[in-house]
Short mmCIF file of C-alpha atoms and ligand atoms in Angstrom, two decimals:
data_model
loop_
_atom_site.label_atom_id
_atom_site.label_comp_id
_atom_site.label_asym_id
_atom_site.label_seq_id
_atom_site.Cartn_x
_atom_site.Cartn_y
_atom_site.Cartn_z
CA MET A 1 17.46 -2.58 -67.44
CA ASN A 2 16.76 0.31 -69.83
CA PHE A 3 13.84 2.71 -69.04
CA GLU A 4 14.25 4.71 -72.15
CA TYR A 5 12.51 4.10 -75.14
CA ASN A 6 14.19 2.96 -78.06
CA GLU A 7 15.18 5.09 -81.20
CA LYS A 8 12.17 3.67 -83.30
CA THR A 9 9.63 4.42 -80.51
CA GLN A 10 11.14 7.61 -79.62
CA ALA A 11 10.71 8.73 -83.59
CA LEU A 12 7.15 7.40 -83.80
CA LEU A 13 6.21 8.79 -80.51
CA GLU A 14 7.29 12.54 -81.77
CA LYS A 15 5.33 11.55 -84.91
CA LEU A 16 2.42 10.86 -83.26
CA ARG A 17 2.43 13.68 -80.62
CA ALA A 18 2.61 15.96 -83.54
CA PHE A 19 -0.44 14.52 -85.35
CA MET A 20 -2.48 14.74 -81.97
CA LYS A 21 -1.35 18.16 -81.48
CA ASP A 22 -1.86 19.63 -84.91
CA GLU A 23 -4.90 17.29 -86.10
CA VAL A 24 -6.51 15.60 -83.07
CA TYR A 25 -6.66 18.16 -79.94
CA PRO A 26 -8.12 21.08 -82.00
CA ILE A 27 -10.81 19.23 -83.32
CA GLU A 28 -11.62 17.02 -80.29
CA GLN A 29 -14.68 19.35 -79.02
CA GLU A 30 -16.15 19.60 -82.76
CA TYR A 31 -16.13 16.00 -83.18
CA ILE A 32 -17.44 15.07 -79.89
CA HIS A 33 -20.15 17.85 -80.76
CA ALA A 34 -20.75 16.27 -84.46
CA VAL A 35 -21.41 12.93 -82.95
CA GLU A 36 -24.13 14.17 -80.22
CA ASN A 37 -25.72 16.45 -82.66
CA GLY A 38 -25.59 14.28 -85.86
CA LYS A 39 -28.52 13.16 -87.55
CA ASP A 40 -27.66 9.71 -87.02
CA ARG A 41 -25.85 8.79 -83.70
CA TRP A 42 -24.47 5.49 -84.99
CA LYS A 43 -22.98 6.98 -87.96
CA THR A 44 -19.20 8.15 -87.62
CA PRO A 45 -18.72 11.68 -88.82
CA ALA A 46 -17.18 12.42 -92.02
CA MET A 47 -14.42 14.21 -90.42
CA MET A 48 -12.78 10.61 -89.07
CA GLN A 49 -12.21 9.37 -92.39
CA ALA A 50 -10.31 12.39 -93.57
CA LEU A 51 -8.05 11.77 -90.41
CA LYS A 52 -7.58 8.18 -90.97
CA GLN A 53 -5.97 9.07 -94.28
CA LYS A 54 -4.02 11.36 -93.01
CA ALA A 55 -2.77 9.18 -90.42
CA ARG A 56 -2.22 6.35 -92.79
CA GLU A 57 -0.05 8.50 -95.13
CA ALA A 58 2.09 9.97 -92.03
CA GLY A 59 2.58 5.97 -91.18
CA LEU A 60 0.74 6.04 -88.33
CA TRP A 61 -1.43 3.30 -88.72
CA ASN A 62 -1.88 -0.55 -87.34
CA LEU A 63 0.68 -0.07 -84.90
CA PHE A 64 -0.72 -2.47 -82.25
CA LEU A 65 -0.09 -5.51 -84.49
CA PRO A 66 3.25 -7.39 -83.27
CA GLU A 67 6.07 -8.61 -85.14
CA GLU A 68 4.76 -11.70 -85.82
CA TYR A 69 1.99 -10.50 -87.86
CA LYS A 70 4.24 -8.60 -90.67
CA PRO A 71 3.51 -7.65 -93.12
CA TYR A 72 0.31 -6.74 -91.78
CA GLY A 73 1.10 -4.09 -88.76
CA ALA A 74 3.70 -2.06 -87.98
CA GLY A 75 6.17 -5.01 -86.30
CA LEU A 76 6.13 -3.15 -83.11
CA THR A 77 6.81 -4.83 -79.82
CA ASN A 78 4.28 -4.61 -77.19
CA ALA A 79 6.77 -2.53 -75.31
CA GLU A 80 7.20 -0.32 -78.13
CA TYR A 81 3.86 0.29 -78.61
CA ALA A 82 2.89 1.07 -74.97
CA PRO A 83 3.98 4.74 -75.15
CA LEU A 84 2.17 4.76 -78.50
CA CYS A 85 -0.99 3.33 -77.34
CA GLU A 86 -0.93 5.58 -74.20
CA GLU A 87 -0.59 9.13 -76.31
CA MET A 88 -3.66 7.72 -78.28
CA GLY A 89 -5.51 7.15 -74.92
CA ARG A 90 -5.53 10.94 -74.22
CA VAL A 91 -8.41 11.42 -76.50
CA LEU A 92 -11.23 8.79 -76.20
CA PHE A 93 -12.00 8.53 -79.74
CA SER A 94 -8.36 8.87 -81.42
CA SER A 95 -7.42 5.04 -81.66
CA GLU A 96 -9.79 4.63 -84.35
CA ILE A 97 -7.64 7.42 -86.26
CA PHE A 98 -4.64 4.92 -86.20
CA ASN A 99 -6.67 1.82 -86.76
CA CYS A 100 -5.84 0.85 -83.17
CA SER A 101 -9.35 1.05 -81.53
CA ALA A 102 -10.80 -1.89 -79.56
CA PRO A 103 -12.88 -4.31 -80.43
CA ASP A 104 -11.21 -4.25 -83.70
CA THR A 105 -7.85 -4.67 -82.59
CA GLY A 106 -8.76 -7.90 -80.75
CA ASN A 107 -10.85 -9.12 -83.85
CA MET A 108 -7.68 -8.52 -86.30
CA GLU A 109 -5.52 -10.18 -83.83
CA VAL A 110 -8.16 -13.26 -83.97
CA LEU A 111 -8.50 -13.11 -87.65
CA ALA A 112 -4.67 -13.02 -88.39
CA LYS A 113 -3.76 -15.72 -85.88
CA TYR A 114 -6.76 -18.09 -86.37
CA GLY A 115 -8.54 -17.08 -89.62
CA ASN A 116 -7.98 -19.10 -92.73
CA GLU A 117 -7.11 -17.56 -95.99
CA ALA A 118 -10.92 -16.92 -96.91
CA GLN A 119 -11.72 -15.48 -93.72
CA GLN A 120 -8.93 -13.21 -94.03
CA GLU A 121 -9.36 -12.06 -97.27
CA LYS A 122 -13.07 -11.06 -96.87
CA TRP A 123 -12.73 -9.60 -93.30
CA LEU A 124 -9.41 -9.13 -92.28
CA VAL A 125 -8.14 -6.90 -95.02
CA PRO A 126 -10.97 -4.54 -94.81
CA LEU A 127 -10.35 -4.40 -91.28
CA LEU A 128 -6.70 -3.61 -91.64
CA ASN A 129 -7.46 -0.90 -94.23
CA GLY A 130 -10.08 0.55 -91.93
CA GLU A 131 -12.81 0.37 -94.40
CA ILE A 132 -15.05 -1.64 -92.01
CA ARG A 133 -15.50 -1.91 -88.30
CA SER A 134 -16.53 -5.47 -86.11
CA ALA A 135 -17.75 -6.33 -82.84
CA PHE A 136 -17.00 -9.29 -80.49
CA ALA A 137 -19.95 -10.78 -78.95
CA MET A 138 -19.75 -12.65 -75.84
CA THR A 139 -21.35 -11.15 -72.99
CA GLU A 140 -25.13 -12.36 -72.13
CA PRO A 141 -27.44 -10.85 -70.15
CA ALA A 142 -29.38 -13.92 -68.73
CA VAL A 143 -26.24 -15.29 -67.29
CA ALA A 144 -22.80 -14.67 -65.22
CA SER A 145 -20.92 -13.98 -68.29
CA SER A 146 -17.59 -13.25 -66.00
CA ASP A 147 -17.31 -16.87 -66.25
CA ALA A 148 -17.58 -17.53 -70.02
CA THR A 149 -18.28 -21.04 -69.54
CA ASN A 150 -21.81 -20.29 -68.25
CA ILE A 151 -22.78 -18.75 -71.89
CA GLU A 152 -25.73 -20.51 -73.20
CA THR A 153 -25.93 -19.08 -77.11
CA SER A 154 -26.19 -22.20 -79.14
CA ILE A 155 -24.26 -22.95 -82.40
CA THR A 156 -25.51 -26.01 -84.10
CA ARG A 157 -24.58 -27.55 -87.09
CA ASP A 158 -27.22 -27.93 -89.74
CA GLY A 159 -25.80 -29.48 -93.16
CA ASP A 160 -23.60 -27.08 -94.88
CA GLU A 161 -24.33 -24.43 -92.20
CA TYR A 162 -24.19 -23.53 -88.43
CA VAL A 163 -27.39 -22.17 -86.79
CA ILE A 164 -27.18 -19.23 -84.05
CA ASN A 165 -29.60 -18.87 -81.50
CA GLY A 166 -29.13 -16.23 -78.08
CA LYS A 167 -29.10 -13.08 -76.86
CA LYS A 168 -26.09 -10.77 -76.38
CA TRP A 169 -25.45 -7.59 -74.89
CA TYR A 170 -22.76 -5.14 -74.53
CA THR A 171 -21.47 -6.16 -77.95
CA SER A 172 -19.32 -2.86 -78.43
CA GLY A 173 -19.05 -1.64 -81.65
CA ALA A 174 -22.18 -3.18 -83.00
CA MET A 175 -24.57 0.11 -83.30
CA ASN A 176 -22.20 1.57 -85.75
CA GLU A 177 -23.29 1.81 -89.36
CA ASN A 178 -19.75 0.97 -90.42
CA CYS A 179 -19.46 -2.47 -88.19
CA LYS A 180 -20.18 -5.47 -90.82
CA ILE A 181 -19.07 -8.50 -89.03
CA MET A 182 -19.48 -9.94 -85.55
CA VAL A 183 -17.43 -12.42 -83.71
CA VAL A 184 -19.57 -14.59 -81.64
CA MET A 185 -19.02 -16.86 -78.75
CA GLY A 186 -21.48 -19.70 -78.13
CA LYS A 187 -21.66 -23.12 -77.53
CA THR A 188 -21.25 -26.28 -80.03
CA ASP A 189 -21.36 -29.10 -77.51
CA PHE A 190 -23.33 -28.91 -74.42
CA ASP A 191 -21.87 -32.05 -73.18
CA ALA A 192 -18.57 -31.65 -73.80
CA PRO A 193 -15.83 -30.89 -71.08
CA ARG A 194 -16.57 -27.31 -69.66
CA HIS A 195 -13.88 -25.81 -71.61
CA GLN A 196 -14.14 -27.35 -75.09
CA GLN A 197 -18.18 -26.44 -75.43
CA GLN A 198 -17.53 -23.37 -77.08
CA SER A 199 -16.94 -21.99 -80.34
CA GLN A 200 -16.46 -18.78 -82.37
CA ILE A 201 -18.15 -18.01 -85.31
CA LEU A 202 -18.09 -14.96 -88.03
CA VAL A 203 -21.54 -13.36 -88.37
CA PRO A 204 -22.10 -10.69 -91.10
CA MET A 205 -23.88 -7.91 -89.22
CA ASP A 206 -26.84 -8.19 -92.27
CA THR A 207 -27.50 -11.71 -91.89
CA LYS A 208 -31.18 -12.72 -91.23
CA GLY A 209 -32.09 -13.31 -87.72
CA VAL A 210 -29.74 -10.92 -86.42
CA THR A 211 -31.74 -8.03 -84.50
CA ILE A 212 -30.17 -4.92 -82.83
CA VAL A 213 -32.52 -4.48 -79.61
CA ARG A 214 -31.28 -1.64 -78.19
CA PRO A 215 -28.11 0.55 -77.39
CA MET A 216 -26.77 -0.01 -74.17
CA ALA A 217 -25.77 2.96 -71.86
CA ALA A 218 -22.39 2.66 -70.01
CA MET A 219 -22.32 4.84 -66.51
CA GLY A 220 -25.29 6.94 -68.62
CA PHE A 221 -23.08 7.19 -71.84
CA TYR A 222 -23.85 5.50 -74.93
CA ASP A 223 -20.39 6.01 -76.48
CA GLU A 224 -21.74 7.04 -80.07
CA PRO A 225 -20.71 6.47 -82.96
CA ILE A 226 -19.66 3.12 -81.55
CA GLY A 227 -22.11 1.99 -79.09
CA HIS A 228 -22.57 -1.09 -76.82
CA ALA A 229 -25.62 -2.93 -78.46
CA GLU A 230 -27.81 -5.59 -77.34
CA VAL A 231 -28.41 -8.44 -80.09
CA LEU A 232 -30.74 -11.07 -80.47
CA PHE A 233 -29.77 -14.08 -82.71
CA GLU A 234 -32.91 -16.02 -83.96
CA ASN A 235 -32.24 -19.01 -86.18
CA VAL A 236 -29.36 -17.06 -87.96
CA ARG A 237 -27.69 -19.20 -90.35
CA VAL A 238 -24.53 -18.83 -91.74
CA PRO A 239 -22.10 -20.92 -93.75
CA ALA A 240 -20.19 -23.67 -91.99
CA GLU A 241 -17.00 -22.37 -93.03
CA ASN A 242 -17.43 -19.10 -91.22
CA LEU A 243 -16.46 -21.31 -87.83
CA LEU A 244 -12.89 -20.03 -86.59
CA VAL A 245 -10.47 -22.74 -86.23
CA GLY A 246 -12.90 -25.62 -85.32
CA GLU A 247 -15.71 -26.69 -82.88
CA GLY A 248 -14.54 -26.60 -79.13
CA LYS A 249 -11.79 -23.96 -79.97
CA GLY A 250 -14.06 -20.81 -78.51
CA PHE A 251 -12.30 -20.81 -74.82
CA GLU A 252 -8.80 -21.29 -76.59
CA ILE A 253 -9.30 -18.16 -79.09
CA ALA A 254 -10.88 -16.12 -76.07
CA GLN A 255 -7.84 -15.99 -73.91
CA GLY A 256 -5.44 -15.99 -76.84
CA ARG A 257 -7.35 -12.40 -77.73
CA LEU A 258 -7.88 -10.99 -74.23
CA GLY A 259 -3.81 -10.80 -73.35
CA PRO A 260 -2.91 -8.19 -75.71
CA GLY A 261 -6.82 -6.69 -75.69
CA ARG A 262 -6.49 -6.14 -71.91
CA ILE A 263 -2.95 -4.55 -71.67
CA HIS A 264 -4.14 -1.93 -74.58
CA HIS A 265 -6.65 -0.83 -72.26
CA CYS A 266 -4.37 -0.45 -69.51
CA MET A 267 -2.18 1.56 -71.58
CA ARG A 268 -4.97 3.88 -72.84
CA LEU A 269 -5.81 4.74 -69.21
CA ILE A 270 -2.61 5.79 -68.58
CA GLY A 271 -2.85 8.18 -70.93
CA CYS A 272 -6.11 9.03 -69.99
CA ALA A 273 -4.98 9.37 -66.27
CA GLN A 274 -1.85 11.48 -67.56
CA ARG A 275 -4.06 13.92 -69.47
CA ALA A 276 -6.23 14.29 -66.42
CA LEU A 277 -3.31 15.21 -64.24
CA ASP A 278 -2.00 17.77 -67.29
CA MET A 279 -5.37 19.35 -67.23
CA ALA A 280 -5.56 19.51 -63.12
CA CYS A 281 -1.98 21.17 -63.17
CA GLU A 282 -3.09 23.76 -65.43
CA ARG A 283 -6.33 24.33 -63.84
CA VAL A 284 -5.11 24.67 -59.95
CA GLU A 285 -2.49 27.58 -61.69
CA SER A 286 -5.34 29.53 -63.02
CA ARG A 287 -7.98 29.05 -60.14
CA ILE A 288 -7.87 31.81 -57.25
CA ALA A 289 -9.69 30.72 -53.96
CA PHE A 290 -8.92 32.16 -50.61
CA GLY A 291 -6.96 34.80 -51.98
CA LYS A 292 -4.09 32.44 -53.87
CA PRO A 293 -3.90 30.05 -56.81
CA LEU A 294 -5.09 26.52 -55.75
CA ALA A 295 -1.97 25.32 -56.85
CA LYS A 296 -0.47 27.06 -53.69
CA GLN A 297 -2.40 24.86 -51.13
CA GLN A 298 -0.55 22.25 -49.84
CA SER A 299 -3.39 19.61 -50.31
CA ILE A 300 -3.70 20.41 -53.70
CA ARG A 301 0.14 19.69 -54.20
CA GLU A 302 0.12 16.55 -52.29
CA THR A 303 -2.63 15.31 -54.48
CA ILE A 304 -1.04 16.29 -57.56
CA ALA A 305 2.33 14.29 -56.34
CA LYS A 306 -0.03 11.45 -55.54
CA MET A 307 -1.72 11.37 -58.98
CA HIS A 308 1.82 11.36 -60.46
CA CYS A 309 3.16 8.50 -58.26
CA ASP A 310 0.24 6.28 -59.29
CA ILE A 311 0.20 6.96 -62.85
CA GLU A 312 3.98 6.31 -62.76
CA GLN A 313 3.66 2.95 -60.90
CA ALA A 314 1.14 1.68 -63.28
CA ARG A 315 3.00 2.78 -66.30
CA LEU A 316 6.18 0.64 -65.20
CA LEU A 317 4.12 -1.90 -64.39
CA THR A 318 2.52 -1.96 -67.82
CA LEU A 319 5.87 -1.61 -69.48
CA LYS A 320 7.18 -4.77 -67.22
CA ALA A 321 4.48 -6.76 -68.62
CA ALA A 322 4.71 -5.75 -72.12
CA ASP A 323 8.02 -6.41 -72.13
CA LYS A 324 7.80 -10.10 -70.56
CA MET A 325 5.10 -10.58 -73.25
CA ASP A 326 7.66 -9.67 -75.86
CA ARG A 327 10.19 -11.88 -74.41
CA TYR A 328 8.27 -15.20 -73.06
CA GLY A 329 4.96 -15.12 -74.89
CA ASN A 330 1.59 -14.07 -73.78
CA LYS A 331 0.75 -17.20 -71.55
CA VAL A 332 3.81 -17.11 -69.43
CA SER A 333 2.94 -13.35 -68.95
CA ARG A 334 -0.77 -13.91 -67.40
CA ASP A 335 0.19 -13.02 -63.70
CA LEU A 336 1.43 -9.51 -64.86
CA ILE A 337 -1.18 -8.84 -67.17
CA ALA A 338 -3.60 -9.94 -64.42
CA ALA A 339 -1.90 -7.70 -62.30
CA ILE A 340 -2.02 -4.35 -64.26
CA LYS A 341 -5.48 -5.00 -65.36
CA ILE A 342 -6.27 -4.96 -61.73
CA VAL A 343 -4.23 -1.94 -60.79
CA ALA A 344 -4.84 0.37 -64.04
CA PRO A 345 -8.64 0.84 -64.25
CA THR A 346 -8.59 1.56 -60.35
CA MET A 347 -5.42 4.13 -60.51
CA ALA A 348 -7.10 5.98 -63.61
CA CYS A 349 -10.49 6.32 -61.83
CA ASN A 350 -8.93 7.76 -58.52
CA VAL A 351 -6.63 9.98 -60.78
CA ILE A 352 -9.69 11.24 -63.28
CA ASP A 353 -11.65 11.62 -59.86
CA ASP A 354 -8.92 13.77 -58.09
CA ALA A 355 -8.91 16.07 -61.69
CA ILE A 356 -12.46 16.23 -61.44
CA GLN A 357 -12.59 17.62 -57.99
CA MET A 358 -10.01 20.18 -58.74
CA HIS A 359 -11.91 21.67 -61.58
CA GLY A 360 -15.06 21.87 -59.46
CA ALA A 361 -18.36 21.85 -61.08
CA ALA A 362 -16.50 22.35 -64.50
CA GLY A 363 -14.78 18.88 -64.19
CA THR A 364 -18.56 17.25 -64.58
CA SER A 365 -19.45 19.56 -67.59
CA GLN A 366 -19.91 18.90 -71.10
CA ASP A 367 -16.93 21.62 -71.48
CA PHE A 368 -14.16 19.28 -70.20
CA VAL A 369 -13.61 15.49 -71.29
CA LEU A 370 -13.15 14.19 -67.74
CA SER A 371 -16.43 12.55 -66.47
CA ALA A 372 -16.35 10.77 -70.01
CA MET A 373 -12.85 9.69 -69.18
CA TYR A 374 -13.80 8.61 -65.74
CA ALA A 375 -17.15 6.19 -67.07
CA TYR A 376 -14.64 4.60 -69.61
CA ALA A 377 -12.08 4.18 -66.73
CA ARG A 378 -14.52 2.79 -64.67
CA THR A 379 -16.18 0.39 -67.10
CA ILE A 380 -12.78 -1.17 -67.73
CA LYS A 381 -13.06 -2.63 -64.19
CA LEU A 382 -15.83 -4.98 -65.53
CA ALA A 383 -14.60 -5.20 -69.21
CA ASP A 384 -12.30 -7.87 -70.53
CA GLY A 385 -12.82 -9.64 -67.00
CA PRO A 386 -13.98 -7.97 -63.88
CA ASP A 387 -11.16 -6.83 -61.22
CA GLN A 388 -12.59 -9.99 -58.98
CA VAL A 389 -11.99 -12.77 -61.57
CA HIS A 390 -8.57 -11.35 -62.37
CA MET A 391 -7.69 -11.36 -58.47
CA MET A 392 -9.09 -14.62 -57.99
CA GLN A 393 -6.86 -16.22 -60.78
CA LEU A 394 -3.64 -14.02 -59.87
CA GLY A 395 -4.10 -15.34 -56.18
CA ARG A 396 -4.60 -18.81 -57.18
CA ASN A 397 -1.56 -18.71 -59.36
CA LEU A 398 0.48 -17.34 -56.86
CA ILE A 399 -0.37 -19.48 -54.29
CA ALA A 400 0.20 -22.55 -56.36
CA ASP A 401 3.39 -21.21 -57.58
CA LYS A 402 4.53 -20.70 -54.08
CA ASN A 403 3.39 -24.24 -52.97
CA ALA A 404 5.04 -26.17 -56.28
C1 FAD B 1 -18.70 -0.53 -71.65
C2 FAD B 1 -18.68 -2.00 -71.76
C3 FAD B 1 -18.01 -2.67 -72.99
C4 FAD B 1 -18.08 -3.81 -73.03
N1 FAD B 1 -17.81 -4.43 -74.31
C5 FAD B 1 -18.19 -5.95 -74.31
C6 FAD B 1 -17.83 -6.41 -75.62
O1 FAD B 1 -17.56 -5.57 -76.87
N2 FAD B 1 -17.89 -7.69 -75.76
C7 FAD B 1 -18.43 -8.54 -74.69
O2 FAD B 1 -18.89 -9.83 -74.82
N3 FAD B 1 -18.66 -8.31 -73.39
C8 FAD B 1 -18.46 -6.84 -73.50
N4 FAD B 1 -18.50 -6.19 -72.03
C9 FAD B 1 -18.99 -6.81 -70.91
C10 FAD B 1 -17.98 -7.38 -70.27
O3 FAD B 1 -16.86 -8.14 -70.47
C11 FAD B 1 -18.87 -8.21 -68.68
O4 FAD B 1 -19.55 -7.33 -68.48
C12 FAD B 1 -17.72 -8.76 -67.77
O5 FAD B 1 -17.38 -9.99 -68.39
C13 FAD B 1 -18.90 -9.08 -66.63
O6 FAD B 1 -19.87 -10.19 -67.09
P1 FAD B 1 -21.35 -9.56 -66.31
O7 FAD B 1 -21.71 -8.38 -66.73
O8 FAD B 1 -22.13 -10.77 -66.78
O9 FAD B 1 -21.01 -9.89 -64.95
P2 FAD B 1 -21.46 -11.12 -63.89
O10 FAD B 1 -20.70 -12.24 -64.57
O11 FAD B 1 -22.75 -11.06 -63.34
O12 FAD B 1 -20.59 -10.47 -62.50
C14 FAD B 1 -20.88 -9.49 -61.73
C15 FAD B 1 -19.94 -9.18 -60.75
O13 FAD B 1 -19.46 -10.56 -59.69
C16 FAD B 1 -18.47 -10.21 -59.14
N5 FAD B 1 -17.74 -11.68 -59.43
C17 FAD B 1 -17.67 -12.50 -60.54
N6 FAD B 1 -16.67 -13.29 -60.48
C18 FAD B 1 -16.46 -13.52 -59.16
C19 FAD B 1 -15.35 -13.91 -58.20
N7 FAD B 1 -14.73 -15.20 -58.53
N8 FAD B 1 -14.98 -13.54 -56.98
C20 FAD B 1 -15.52 -12.49 -56.55
N9 FAD B 1 -16.24 -11.71 -57.10
C21 FAD B 1 -16.81 -12.20 -58.66
C22 FAD B 1 -17.37 -9.34 -59.96
O14 FAD B 1 -17.61 -8.19 -59.41
C23 FAD B 1 -18.45 -9.00 -61.06
O15 FAD B 1 -18.58 -7.99 -61.81
C24 FAD B 1 -18.38 -4.75 -71.63
C25 FAD B 1 -19.14 -4.29 -70.78
C26 FAD B 1 -19.15 -2.61 -70.75
C27 FAD B 1 -19.37 -2.24 -69.30
#
C-alpha cells in the first residue's frame, strides 16, 4: 500500500495548484460578482472563456476522462484524478475552467461509452473542446425520482422520430445559454420488465416543444450561470437516431454514468471541506475574543483537530474506492462508491458548518464562500441518489454477502 501520489499526479497537482493560485483565487470574488450582477444571469462571464483557454494550453484539460477513453482525455486513473478533482473543488466554479464540471463530465462519458460515431461527432467533440455545455434530465416533480423506475416521461416511436412528453426539474446546467444538448431519460415501453422500460435520448435545447419553465433554487442559491431548470417537454420530436444504444437501455446507461459522477462529487467535496478548514485555521488565529486569539481556546483546537480527522478519513475512503474502480471496474466497486457517497457530503456539511461557526456572522456573509459551499455540500446528500437509497443498497449488499 502506497499513500504517496505518483510522479505524474504530483507534477499535475503542482501545475494545477499554481494555476489556482495565479489565475483562479485572485478572480474568485470578481467572477461571483460578475455572475450576480451581469445583465443576463444565465450567461457565463467572458473571463471563463479566457481561463479555459489558459487551462487548455497548460495541459489541464479533460483530466476526468480515464485511460479507456484515450485519445479523448488525459488518460488518468481515478486514483490519479482524485487529488486534482479535490483541488478544483476548493473553488465552486473552477471545475468548468478545466472542462471537468458536472453534468458535462457524466454526459461526455456517456457519449464516449454509448454514443455512435455521428452522436460523438455532433455532441461529444464540442463538449470535449469546451465549446458547448449539456444537461441530464431524469428527475421529475410528479414522482419520487430517487427510485428511477418511477419516472413517467414518455418517449414514443413515431416513424423516423421519437416523441417526448413529460416534465423534469432540477435539470442542472439547462439554464445556461451555452447548454445545447440534454440527455433525457424516459420510458419507451411502460409494460416491459421494471428495469427495461427506460431509454435515454439526446434532445437539442432548441427543439420545438422544449420549454424552460423556471430556474429552481437549491437552498436559496440559483447557482447562476449554470442553474437547475424545470423543463417541460410537449410533443418534442427528435430523429430516431438520437436514441442512445437502444430501447430499454436507459437504466443500464444511468448506472454506468453514476459511478464516476458520484465519486467526482466526493472528491470536490473533500476540496471544499479542506478549504473551509484552511479558512477556519486562518480566521481563529487573527480573531481575538476574551483576551486571546480564538486559536488559543481548547474547544476551537479540538474542533479543528476533529475537522482534519473527518476530512482525512473521507479522503482515504475516496482513494480506496477510486483505486478499486481502477483495478476491478466500477461495478465491482459499487459498495465502496456507495460508502463514500454516504460519508463525504455529511462530512463536508459538518466541516463547513464548523468553519462558518468560527467565522461568526461573516461566515454566513457574501464576503466568504462558506455559505455557498455549505449549500453545495447539502444538496449532494440528495443529488446522484439520496443518502438513504445508498444506505439501503449498501446494507442490502452487505447482508447478502455475509449470507451468501
Ligand atoms: C442541486 C441539485 C441538482 C440536481 N441535479 C440534477 C440533474 O442534473 N438531473 C437530474 O435528473 N436530477 C438532479 N437532481 C435531482 C436529484 O437527483 C433528486 O432530487 C434525487 O434523486 C431524489 O429524488 P426526489 O427529489 O424525487 O426525492 P424523492 O424520491 O421524493 O425522495 C425523498 C426522500 O425520500 C427518502 N427516501 C427515498 N428512498 C428511500 C428509502 N428507500 N429509504 C428511506 N428513505 C428513502 C430520501 O431521504 C429522499 O431524499 C438534483 C438535485 C439537486 C438538489
